[in-house]
Amino acid sequence: ISKDKKENFSLDFSQGRINLSRTKYQTRSRELIILVRLCVNSSHQNPDGEEIGVPHIHLYKEGYNDKWAYPLPEGVFSNLENNWETLFDFMKFCNITNTPNFKKGLFS
């Protein structure tokens, strides 16, 4: 919930069903609008044809939603091999200040 209580946000984490190393972290607003998405172990092609490597981050762009990806910024994600550390680095990147309560077994 935003500080002014006017917006609700969602934080999602998912793993691939076949390739478990393919992970995705994202924040959404209004249930459908993806604001930030971190993709680990998958590549992406931007609308202009540019190939973006592994890993990469999607940032909301007016008119394109989450269709544009960018290389990861330096020094933000400390250990992409560790899902737990990556989740906390992602929350820090997204300015999530109140850590949600997680269900036991989230990363089992």
GROMACS .gro file of C-alpha atoms in nm:
model
  108
    1ILE     CA    1   0.000   0.000   0.000
    2SER     CA    2   0.136   0.343  -0.089
    3LYS     CA    3   0.224   0.581   0.194
    4ASP     CA    4  -0.077   0.799   0.111
    5LYS     CA    5  -0.300   0.485   0.108
    6LYS     CA    6  -0.430   0.566  -0.244
    7GLU     CA    7  -0.263   0.277  -0.432
    8ASN     CA    8  -0.234  -0.095  -0.370
    9PHE     CA    9   0.056  -0.291  -0.514
   10SER     CA   10   0.130  -0.660  -0.560
   11LEU     CA   11   0.463  -0.840  -0.536
   12ASP     CA   12   0.492  -1.165  -0.734
   13PHE     CA   13   0.756  -1.434  -0.750
   14SER     CA   14   0.736  -1.732  -0.985
   15GLN     CA   15   0.952  -2.015  -1.111
   16GLY     CA   16   0.927  -2.201  -1.439
   17ARG     CA   17   0.742  -2.531  -1.418
   18ILE     CA   18   0.996  -2.725  -1.623
   19ASN     CA   19   1.308  -2.509  -1.581
   20LEU     CA   20   1.309  -2.418  -1.210
   21SER     CA   21   1.607  -2.183  -1.256
   22ARG     CA   22   1.387  -1.959  -1.472
   23THR     CA   23   1.260  -1.713  -1.212
   24LYS     CA   24   1.060  -1.392  -1.229
   25TYR     CA   25   1.000  -1.120  -0.970
   26GLN     CA   26   0.754  -0.841  -1.040
   27THR     CA   27   0.556  -0.559  -0.888
   28ARG     CA   28   0.212  -0.463  -1.015
   29SER     CA   29  -0.037  -0.186  -0.959
   30ARG     CA   30  -0.410  -0.200  -1.019
   31GLU     CA   31  -0.375  -0.580  -1.047
   32LEU     CA   32  -0.270  -0.569  -1.415
   33ILE     CA   33  -0.004  -0.303  -1.466
   34ILE     CA   34   0.346  -0.445  -1.431
   35LEU     CA   35   0.576  -0.174  -1.297
   36VAL     CA   36   0.903  -0.368  -1.263
   37ARG     CA   37   0.987  -0.727  -1.362
   38LEU     CA   38   1.319  -0.901  -1.304
   39CYS     CA   39   1.374  -1.204  -1.529
   40VAL     CA   40   1.650  -1.445  -1.433
   41ASN     CA   41   1.762  -1.709  -1.687
   42SER     CA   42   1.556  -1.589  -1.982
   43SER     CA   43   1.637  -1.352  -2.266
   44HIS     CA   44   1.412  -1.091  -2.429
   45GLN     CA   45   1.364  -0.905  -2.755
   46ASN     CA   46   1.250  -0.542  -2.730
   47PRO     CA   47   0.988  -0.399  -2.969
   48ASP     CA   48   1.268  -0.239  -3.175
   49GLY     CA   49   1.432  -0.580  -3.228
   50GLU     CA   50   1.717  -0.530  -2.979
   51GLU     CA   51   1.810  -0.852  -2.799
   52ILE     CA   52   1.852  -0.819  -2.423
   53GLY     CA   53   2.055  -1.087  -2.249
   54VAL     CA   54   2.025  -1.284  -1.931
   55PRO     CA   55   1.933  -1.161  -1.673
   56HIS     CA   56   1.739  -0.842  -1.746
   57ILE     CA   57   1.485  -0.606  -1.598
   58HIS     CA   58   1.161  -0.466  -1.740
   59LEU     CA   59   1.052  -0.117  -1.637
   60TYR     CA   60   0.708   0.023  -1.713
   61LYS     CA   61   0.719   0.257  -2.014
   62GLU     CA   62   0.417   0.467  -2.113
   63GLY     CA   63   0.256   0.323  -2.426
   64TYR     CA   64   0.454  -0.002  -2.405
   65ASN     CA   65   0.373  -0.124  -2.053
   66ASP     CA   66   0.641  -0.382  -1.961
   67LYS     CA   67   0.748  -0.471  -2.316
   68TRP     CA   68   1.092  -0.300  -2.286
   69ALA     CA   69   1.378  -0.473  -2.104
   70TYR     CA   70   1.715  -0.341  -1.998
   71PRO     CA   71   2.041  -0.493  -1.873
   72LEU     CA   72   2.059  -0.506  -1.494
   73PRO     CA   73   2.201  -0.200  -1.323
   74GLU     CA   74   2.546  -0.256  -1.169
   75GLY     CA   75   2.567  -0.346  -0.800
   76VAL     CA   76   2.193  -0.377  -0.730
   77PHE     CA   77   2.153  -0.755  -0.720
   78SER     CA   78   2.412  -0.924  -0.502
   79ASN     CA   79   2.354  -1.294  -0.578
   80LEU     CA   80   2.105  -1.401  -0.847
   81GLU     CA   81   2.174  -1.767  -0.762
   82ASN     CA   82   2.005  -1.717  -0.426
   83ASN     CA   83   1.629  -1.657  -0.463
   84TRP     CA   84   1.589  -1.525  -0.110
   85GLU     CA   85   1.866  -1.264  -0.145
   86THR     CA   86   1.739  -1.168  -0.491
   87LEU     CA   87   1.388  -1.116  -0.355
   88PHE     CA   88   1.515  -0.876  -0.090
   89ASP     CA   89   1.738  -0.695  -0.341
   90PHE     CA   90   1.436  -0.665  -0.573
   91MET     CA   91   1.219  -0.522  -0.295
   92LYS     CA   92   1.491  -0.267  -0.216
   93PHE     CA   93   1.517  -0.174  -0.587
   94CYS     CA   94   1.137  -0.121  -0.595
   95ASN     CA   95   1.141   0.086  -0.274
   96ILE     CA   96   0.932  -0.167  -0.082
   97THR     CA   97   0.990  -0.054   0.275
   98ASN     CA   98   0.754  -0.284   0.467
   99THR     CA   99   0.859  -0.643   0.411
  100PRO     CA  100   0.557  -0.867   0.344
  101ASN     CA  101   0.496  -1.180   0.548
  102PHE     CA  102   0.597  -1.481   0.341
  103LYS     CA  103   0.452  -1.829   0.354
  104LYS     CA  104   0.683  -2.101   0.479
  105GLY     CA  105   0.835  -2.299   0.193
  106LEU     CA  106   0.832  -2.011  -0.056
  107PHE     CA  107   1.166  -2.122  -0.201
  108SER     CA  108   1.155  -2.494  -0.151
   0.00000   0.00000   0.00000
